[in-house]
Amino acid sequence: MIDLVIRGGRVLDPARDLDRVAHVLVDGGRVVDVLTSGDPPGARATIDATGLWVTPGLIDMHVHLREPGGEHKETIASGAAAAVAGGFTTVAAMANTSPVNDDPEITRWMIARAEEAGLARVLPIAAVTKGLAGETLTDFAALRAAGAVAFSDDGMPIMQARIMRSALEAGRRVGAAVIAHAEDRTLACGGVMHAGIVASRLGLPGIPAAAESDMVTRDCAFAAETGGHLHVAHISTASAVAAVRDARAAGARVSAEATPHHLTLDAEAVVCHGALAKMNPPLRTAADIAAVRTGLADGTLEVIASDHAPHHADEKALGMEGAPFGIVGLETTLALVHAGVLTVSTAIRALTVGPATTLGIAAGRLAAGSVADLTLIDPDLRWTVDPATFRSRSRNTPFAGMAMRGKALAVCLAGRVVDGDLDGRFTR
Ligand SMILES: [Zn+2]
């Protein structure tokens, strides 16, 4: 008898190009086999996965969980619950908390808080500079030893070229990526949306595409020079995608991620959704959306990440000029990217082995021996986004009321079935 058999699902393991109906066998918290023929052995528990997708546990490498310091927006526990509800078994949490995660004590505290919650795994990303001030590098070795999986001042661009170059060198020494929030503040200054015809029509200050692509070009050059790993967060412009493609072709260690909103919405969304469509980088043009989609399809971009950014309704009510940037995303990402926007294999790859490789973590795969973190997805389930039902403490999304197709029904964490919406499929 083994612990668990997940019977007859469509097993998708992009790390080894596996896409076929199979049984997944789990014992002792690990995948012991993926049987593509024959009958599975007896098990203490069974999930009938007929008609479902069985994937490696989804990974979101860019979330803001707001704890410590912003618990009215989100906590590590509520963020981990939102993650599991959205099908994610692992999330990486950005450092722009209060206090900032620039100290090993805070890194260790976050890990302990996540373990108490016992839901999705929460991997801290430490700050690149003290207090996100862009002046003094943090102690990369100590933070890495404390459990930081990458380094980022996300939310704040690193304006000083010398600091960014040193960060990539320090990242190389500890074997971790430096994640860039690429934005030239001297060009973006005061902008609240994409600089283009919609901003002109609305009379709002704009953020030009070059504010992103100039910084991506700069940082790609540093990655090439230093051998450090640059990961570009939330890429939004065709020119930045092209810069990443060129850098990779030239052999630099550069990776990048796209968000569901930059794959699906353009600047027109600001007209109907106002501040709920205010994010940084901003929603761009149809041509930019097409370039980001192409970048994912051709492998230039290896990762989809939500940039889950909870904010209180009162803050988002301040309008385009006063509201903070960002939207929640953990509970809508999967449905947004799977239906028609990308192929199934591209979407699942960018939510599993893509981020796992970028972070250098042992996850995102479904081979014998891997930790049994899995996601069970009903690809055809129709549902409507109702922010009132979110597990997240925040509701700031432009997708409220949108008809969706596809939903995670449950996840397994080291073989333990969590957040099951499996009805009669789960027997033990
Ligand atoms: Zn950012």
Coordinates of C-alpha atoms and ligand atoms in Angstrom, one line a residue:
M1 CA 0.0 0.0 0.0
I2 CA 1.2 3.4 -0.9
D3 CA -0.1 6.7 0.5
L4 CA -1.9 8.2 -2.5
V5 CA -2.8 7.4 -6.1
I6 CA -4.0 10.2 -8.5
R7 CA -5.7 8.2 -11.1
G8 CA -6.2 8.9 -14.8
G9 CA -5.5 12.6 -15.1
R10 CA -3.8 14.4 -17.9
V11 CA -0.3 14.6 -16.4
L12 CA 1.6 17.6 -17.6
D13 CA 5.3 17.7 -16.7
P14 CA 6.9 20.3 -19.1
A15 CA 10.4 19.7 -17.6
R16 CA 10.4 16.4 -19.5
D17 CA 7.8 17.2 -22.2
L18 CA 5.4 14.7 -20.6
D19 CA 1.7 15.3 -21.6
R20 CA -0.4 12.1 -21.3
V21 CA -3.0 10.4 -19.3
A22 CA -1.3 8.6 -16.4
H23 CA -1.5 7.7 -12.7
V24 CA 0.7 9.6 -10.3
L25 CA 1.9 7.5 -7.3
V26 CA 2.8 9.2 -4.1
D27 CA 4.4 7.8 -1.0
G28 CA 6.3 9.3 1.9
G29 CA 5.7 12.8 0.6
R30 CA 7.3 12.1 -2.7
V31 CA 6.3 11.1 -6.2
V32 CA 7.4 7.5 -6.5
D33 CA 6.2 6.9 -10.1
V34 CA 4.2 8.2 -13.0
L35 CA 2.5 5.2 -14.6
T36 CA 1.6 5.7 -18.2
S37 CA 0.3 2.1 -18.6
G38 CA -1.0 -0.6 -16.4
D39 CA -2.9 -0.5 -13.1
P40 CA -1.7 1.4 -10.1
P41 CA -1.0 -0.4 -6.8
G42 CA -3.3 -0.2 -3.8
A43 CA -3.3 3.0 -1.9
R44 CA -4.6 4.5 1.4
A45 CA -6.1 7.4 -0.6
T46 CA -7.2 7.9 -4.2
I47 CA -8.1 10.9 -6.2
D48 CA -10.0 10.2 -9.4
A49 CA -8.4 12.8 -11.8
T50 CA -10.4 11.8 -14.9
G51 CA -10.8 15.0 -17.0
L52 CA -8.4 16.9 -14.8
W53 CA -4.9 18.2 -15.4
V54 CA -2.3 17.0 -12.9
T55 CA 0.7 19.4 -12.9
P56 CA 3.7 20.0 -10.7
G57 CA 2.7 22.4 -8.0
L58 CA 2.5 25.8 -9.5
I59 CA 5.1 28.4 -8.5
D60 CA 4.5 32.2 -8.4
M61 CA 7.9 33.8 -8.0
H62 CA 6.7 37.4 -7.6
V63 CA 4.2 38.2 -4.8
H64 CA 3.9 40.9 -2.2
L65 CA 2.6 39.4 1.1
R66 CA 2.8 42.7 3.1
E67 CA 3.9 41.1 6.3
P68 CA 5.6 42.5 8.3
G69 CA 4.1 46.0 8.4
G70 CA 1.1 45.9 6.0
E71 CA -1.1 43.3 7.7
H72 CA -4.3 45.2 6.8
K73 CA -3.6 44.4 3.2
E74 CA -2.3 40.8 3.5
T75 CA -0.4 38.5 5.9
I76 CA 1.9 35.7 5.1
A77 CA -0.9 33.3 6.2
S78 CA -3.7 35.0 4.1
G79 CA -1.3 35.2 1.1
A80 CA -0.4 31.5 1.5
A81 CA -4.1 30.7 1.6
A82 CA -4.7 32.8 -1.6
A83 CA -1.8 31.0 -3.2
V84 CA -3.2 27.5 -2.5
A85 CA -6.7 28.6 -3.7
G86 CA -5.1 29.7 -6.9
G87 CA -3.3 26.4 -7.4
F88 CA 0.2 27.6 -6.2
T89 CA 2.2 25.4 -3.9
T90 CA 5.2 27.8 -3.8
V91 CA 5.4 31.6 -3.8
A92 CA 8.4 33.9 -3.5
A93 CA 7.7 37.0 -1.4
M94 CA 9.2 40.4 -2.3
A95 CA 11.2 42.4 0.2
N96 CA 9.3 45.7 0.3
T97 CA 7.7 45.0 3.6
S98 CA 8.0 47.2 6.7
P99 CA 10.7 46.7 8.0
V100 CA 12.3 45.8 4.7
N101 CA 13.6 42.2 4.4
D102 CA 17.2 43.3 4.3
D103 CA 18.3 41.5 7.4
P104 CA 18.7 37.7 8.0
E105 CA 16.5 38.0 11.1
I106 CA 13.6 39.1 9.0
T107 CA 14.2 36.4 6.4
R108 CA 14.2 33.7 9.1
W109 CA 11.1 35.2 10.7
M110 CA 9.2 35.2 7.4
I111 CA 10.1 31.5 6.9
A112 CA 8.9 30.7 10.4
R113 CA 5.6 32.5 9.9
A114 CA 5.0 30.6 6.6
E115 CA 5.7 27.3 8.4
E116 CA 3.1 28.2 11.0
A117 CA 0.5 28.8 8.3
G118 CA 1.3 25.4 6.8
L119 CA -0.1 26.2 3.4
A120 CA 1.9 27.2 0.3
R121 CA 5.7 27.3 0.7
V122 CA 6.8 30.9 1.1
L123 CA 10.3 31.7 -0.1
P124 CA 11.7 35.1 0.9
I125 CA 13.4 37.3 -1.6
A126 CA 15.8 39.6 0.2
A127 CA 16.5 43.2 -0.6
V128 CA 19.4 44.2 -2.8
T129 CA 20.1 47.4 -0.9
K130 CA 19.5 48.4 2.7
G131 CA 16.1 49.8 3.2
L132 CA 15.5 49.6 -0.6
A133 CA 17.3 52.9 -0.7
G134 CA 19.5 52.0 -3.7
E135 CA 22.7 53.0 -1.9
T136 CA 24.3 50.2 0.1
L137 CA 24.2 46.5 -0.8
T138 CA 22.8 44.1 1.8
D139 CA 24.8 41.2 3.1
F140 CA 24.0 38.7 0.3
A141 CA 25.9 35.8 1.9
A142 CA 24.1 36.1 5.2
L143 CA 20.7 36.6 3.6
R144 CA 21.3 33.6 1.3
A145 CA 22.3 31.5 4.3
A146 CA 19.1 32.6 6.1
G147 CA 17.0 31.3 3.2
A148 CA 16.7 34.1 0.7
V149 CA 16.1 32.6 -2.8
A150 CA 16.9 35.7 -4.8
F151 CA 17.5 39.5 -4.3
S152 CA 15.3 42.4 -5.4
D153 CA 14.4 45.9 -4.5
D154 CA 11.1 45.4 -6.4
G155 CA 8.9 48.4 -6.3
M156 CA 12.1 50.6 -6.3
P157 CA 14.3 50.6 -9.4
I158 CA 18.1 50.6 -8.7
M159 CA 19.0 53.8 -10.4
Q160 CA 22.7 53.8 -9.7
A161 CA 24.4 51.8 -12.4
R162 CA 27.4 51.0 -10.1
I163 CA 25.1 49.5 -7.4
M164 CA 23.3 47.3 -9.9
R165 CA 26.5 46.1 -11.4
S166 CA 27.9 45.2 -8.0
A167 CA 24.6 43.5 -7.1
L168 CA 24.9 41.2 -10.1
E169 CA 28.5 40.3 -9.0
A170 CA 27.3 39.6 -5.4
G171 CA 24.4 37.5 -6.8
R172 CA 26.8 35.5 -8.8
R173 CA 29.0 34.8 -5.8
V174 CA 26.1 33.4 -3.8
G175 CA 24.4 31.7 -6.8
A176 CA 21.2 33.7 -6.8
A177 CA 19.4 35.9 -9.3
V178 CA 19.0 39.6 -9.0
I179 CA 15.5 40.5 -9.9
A180 CA 15.2 44.0 -11.5
H181 CA 12.2 46.3 -11.3
A182 CA 13.3 48.0 -14.5
E183 CA 12.1 51.6 -14.4
D184 CA 14.1 54.7 -15.1
R185 CA 12.6 57.0 -12.5
T186 CA 14.1 60.1 -14.2
L187 CA 11.9 59.3 -17.2
A188 CA 8.9 57.8 -15.5
C189 CA 8.7 60.6 -12.9
G190 CA 5.2 61.1 -11.7
G191 CA 3.6 59.0 -14.4
V192 CA 0.6 56.9 -13.5
M193 CA -0.1 55.0 -16.7
H194 CA 1.4 54.2 -20.1
A195 CA 2.5 57.3 -22.0
G196 CA 0.3 57.1 -25.1
I197 CA -2.9 58.2 -26.6
V198 CA -5.1 57.0 -23.7
A199 CA -3.1 59.0 -21.2
S200 CA -3.3 62.0 -23.5
R201 CA -7.0 61.6 -23.8
L202 CA -7.4 61.3 -20.0
G203 CA -5.0 64.1 -19.3
L204 CA -2.9 61.8 -17.1
P205 CA 0.9 61.8 -16.8
G206 CA 2.5 58.9 -18.7
I207 CA 5.4 56.4 -18.2
P208 CA 7.2 55.9 -21.5
A209 CA 8.1 52.4 -22.7
A210 CA 11.7 53.5 -22.8
A211 CA 11.6 53.9 -19.0
E212 CA 11.6 50.1 -18.9
S213 CA 13.6 49.1 -21.9
D214 CA 16.5 51.5 -21.3
M215 CA 17.0 49.9 -17.8
V216 CA 16.6 46.4 -19.2
T217 CA 19.3 47.1 -21.8
R218 CA 21.6 48.6 -19.1
D219 CA 21.1 45.6 -16.8
C220 CA 21.6 43.0 -19.6
A221 CA 25.0 44.6 -20.3
F222 CA 25.9 44.2 -16.7
A223 CA 24.8 40.6 -16.6
A224 CA 27.0 39.9 -19.7
E225 CA 29.9 41.7 -18.1
T226 CA 29.7 40.1 -14.6
G227 CA 28.3 36.7 -15.4
G228 CA 25.6 37.4 -12.8
H229 CA 22.0 36.2 -13.3
L230 CA 19.6 39.0 -14.1
H231 CA 15.9 38.3 -13.9
V232 CA 13.6 41.0 -15.2
A233 CA 10.4 41.3 -13.3
H234 CA 7.0 42.0 -14.9
I235 CA 8.2 42.8 -18.4
S236 CA 5.7 45.0 -20.3
T237 CA 7.2 46.4 -23.5
A238 CA 8.1 45.0 -26.9
S239 CA 11.5 46.8 -26.7
A240 CA 12.4 45.2 -23.4
V241 CA 11.4 41.7 -24.6
A242 CA 13.7 42.3 -27.6
A243 CA 16.5 43.4 -25.3
V244 CA 16.2 40.2 -23.3
R245 CA 16.1 38.1 -26.4
D246 CA 19.3 39.7 -27.7
A247 CA 21.1 39.3 -24.4
R248 CA 20.1 35.6 -24.1
A249 CA 21.2 35.0 -27.7
A250 CA 24.6 36.6 -26.8
G251 CA 25.0 34.1 -23.9
A252 CA 24.2 36.4 -20.9
R253 CA 22.4 34.8 -18.0
V254 CA 19.2 36.7 -18.3
S255 CA 15.7 35.6 -17.6
A256 CA 12.4 37.4 -17.4
E257 CA 8.8 37.1 -16.4
A258 CA 5.4 38.3 -17.7
T259 CA 2.3 38.9 -15.6
P260 CA -1.2 37.8 -16.6
H261 CA -2.4 41.4 -16.8
H262 CA 0.4 42.4 -19.2
L263 CA -0.7 39.4 -21.3
T264 CA -4.4 40.3 -21.4
L265 CA -5.0 44.0 -20.9
D266 CA -3.9 47.2 -22.6
A267 CA -4.0 50.9 -21.5
E268 CA -7.7 51.2 -22.5
A269 CA -8.5 49.2 -19.3
V270 CA -7.8 52.4 -17.3
V271 CA -10.9 53.9 -19.0
C272 CA -13.3 51.4 -17.5
H273 CA -11.4 50.2 -14.4
G274 CA -9.6 53.4 -13.2
A275 CA -7.1 52.8 -10.4
L276 CA -7.9 49.0 -10.4
A277 CA -6.0 49.1 -13.7
K278 CA -3.1 51.1 -12.3
M279 CA 0.0 49.1 -12.0
N280 CA 3.7 49.5 -12.4
P281 CA 4.9 48.9 -15.1
P282 CA 1.6 50.1 -16.6
L283 CA -0.6 48.3 -19.0
R284 CA 0.8 49.1 -22.4
T285 CA -0.4 48.7 -26.1
A286 CA -1.7 45.8 -28.2
A287 CA 1.7 45.5 -29.9
D288 CA 3.4 45.2 -26.5
I289 CA 0.9 42.4 -25.4
A290 CA 1.6 40.6 -28.7
A291 CA 5.4 40.8 -28.0
V292 CA 5.1 39.5 -24.5
R293 CA 3.0 36.6 -25.7
T294 CA 5.5 35.8 -28.4
G295 CA 8.3 36.1 -25.9
L296 CA 6.7 33.4 -23.8
A297 CA 5.9 31.2 -26.7
D298 CA 9.5 31.3 -28.1
G299 CA 11.1 30.8 -24.7
T300 CA 12.6 34.3 -24.3
L301 CA 10.4 34.7 -21.2
E302 CA 10.5 31.6 -19.0
V303 CA 8.2 32.7 -16.2
I304 CA 4.6 33.8 -15.6
A305 CA 4.3 35.6 -12.2
S306 CA 1.3 37.4 -10.7
D307 CA 3.0 40.4 -9.1
H308 CA 0.2 39.9 -6.5
A309 CA 0.0 43.4 -4.9
P310 CA -2.7 43.7 -2.3
H311 CA -4.0 47.1 -1.4
H312 CA -6.9 48.3 0.7
A313 CA -10.0 49.5 -1.0
D314 CA -9.6 52.9 0.6
E315 CA -6.2 53.3 -1.0
K316 CA -7.4 52.2 -4.4
A317 CA -10.4 54.7 -4.1
L318 CA -7.9 57.6 -4.3
G319 CA -8.1 57.6 -8.1
M320 CA -5.5 57.3 -10.8
E321 CA -3.2 60.0 -9.4
G322 CA -3.5 59.1 -5.7
A323 CA -3.9 55.3 -5.6
P324 CA -0.9 53.0 -5.1
F325 CA 0.2 50.7 -8.0
G326 CA -0.7 47.1 -8.3
I327 CA -3.5 44.4 -8.3
V328 CA -4.0 41.1 -6.6
G329 CA -3.4 38.1 -8.8
L330 CA -2.9 34.8 -7.0
E331 CA -6.5 33.7 -7.4
T332 CA -6.9 34.7 -11.1
T333 CA -3.6 34.0 -12.7
L334 CA -4.2 30.4 -13.8
A335 CA -7.5 31.0 -15.5
L336 CA -6.2 34.2 -17.2
V337 CA -3.3 32.5 -18.9
H338 CA -4.6 29.0 -19.7
A339 CA -7.6 29.7 -22.0
G340 CA -6.5 30.7 -25.4
V341 CA -3.8 33.2 -24.4
L342 CA -1.0 30.7 -24.5
T343 CA -0.7 27.0 -25.3
V344 CA -1.2 24.6 -22.4
S345 CA 2.4 23.5 -22.4
T346 CA 3.7 27.1 -22.5
A347 CA 1.5 28.2 -19.7
I348 CA 2.2 25.3 -17.4
R349 CA 6.0 25.4 -18.2
A350 CA 6.1 29.1 -17.2
L351 CA 4.2 28.3 -13.9
T352 CA 6.4 25.4 -12.9
V353 CA 9.8 24.5 -14.2
G354 CA 10.4 28.0 -15.5
P355 CA 10.3 29.7 -12.1
A356 CA 11.9 26.7 -10.4
T357 CA 14.9 27.0 -12.7
T358 CA 15.1 30.8 -12.3
L359 CA 15.2 30.5 -8.5
G360 CA 17.4 27.4 -8.6
I361 CA 15.0 25.4 -6.4
A362 CA 14.2 21.7 -6.4
A363 CA 10.5 22.0 -7.5
G364 CA 8.4 22.4 -10.6
R365 CA 8.9 18.8 -11.7
L366 CA 6.9 15.6 -11.5
A367 CA 9.5 12.9 -11.9
A368 CA 10.0 9.9 -9.5
G369 CA 11.8 11.1 -6.5
S370 CA 10.5 14.7 -6.5
V371 CA 8.7 16.2 -3.6
A372 CA 5.0 15.5 -4.2
D373 CA 3.9 19.1 -4.7
L374 CA 1.1 18.9 -7.2
T375 CA -1.8 20.9 -8.6
L376 CA -5.1 19.4 -9.8
I377 CA -6.8 21.6 -12.4
D378 CA -10.2 21.4 -13.9
P379 CA -9.5 23.0 -17.3
D380 CA -13.2 23.4 -18.3
L381 CA -14.7 24.6 -15.0
R382 CA -16.6 27.9 -15.7
W383 CA -16.6 30.4 -12.9
T384 CA -17.0 34.2 -12.4
V385 CA -14.5 36.3 -10.5
D386 CA -16.0 37.4 -7.3
P387 CA -13.4 39.3 -5.2
A388 CA -15.6 38.9 -2.1
T389 CA -14.7 35.2 -2.1
F390 CA -10.9 35.7 -2.3
R391 CA -8.8 34.2 0.4
S392 CA -6.6 37.3 0.0
R393 CA -7.3 40.1 2.4
S394 CA -7.5 42.5 -0.5
R395 CA -9.9 42.8 -3.4
N396 CA -8.1 45.1 -5.8
T397 CA -8.6 43.5 -9.2
P398 CA -9.8 44.7 -12.6
F399 CA -11.1 41.2 -13.3
A400 CA -14.2 41.3 -11.0
G401 CA -17.2 39.9 -12.8
M402 CA -15.2 38.4 -15.6
A403 CA -16.2 34.9 -16.8
M404 CA -13.3 32.5 -16.5
R405 CA -12.6 29.0 -17.6
G406 CA -10.3 26.7 -15.7
K407 CA -9.6 26.5 -12.0
A408 CA -7.4 24.6 -9.6
L409 CA -9.5 22.2 -7.5
A410 CA -6.8 21.3 -5.0
V411 CA -3.1 21.1 -4.4
C412 CA -0.9 18.5 -2.7
L413 CA 1.9 19.7 -0.5
A414 CA 4.5 16.9 0.0
G415 CA 1.6 14.5 -0.7
R416 CA -0.9 16.1 1.7
V417 CA -4.1 17.1 -0.1
V418 CA -4.9 20.8 0.8
D419 CA -7.8 23.0 0.0
G420 CA -9.7 20.2 -1.7
D421 CA -12.6 21.2 -3.8
L422 CA -12.6 17.6 -5.1
D423 CA -16.1 16.6 -4.0
G424 CA -16.5 12.8 -4.6
R425 CA -13.2 12.4 -6.4
F426 CA -11.2 12.0 -3.2
T427 CA -11.6 8.8 -1.3
R428 CA -9.7 7.3 1.6
Ligands
ZN1 ZN 8.0 45.8 -9.6

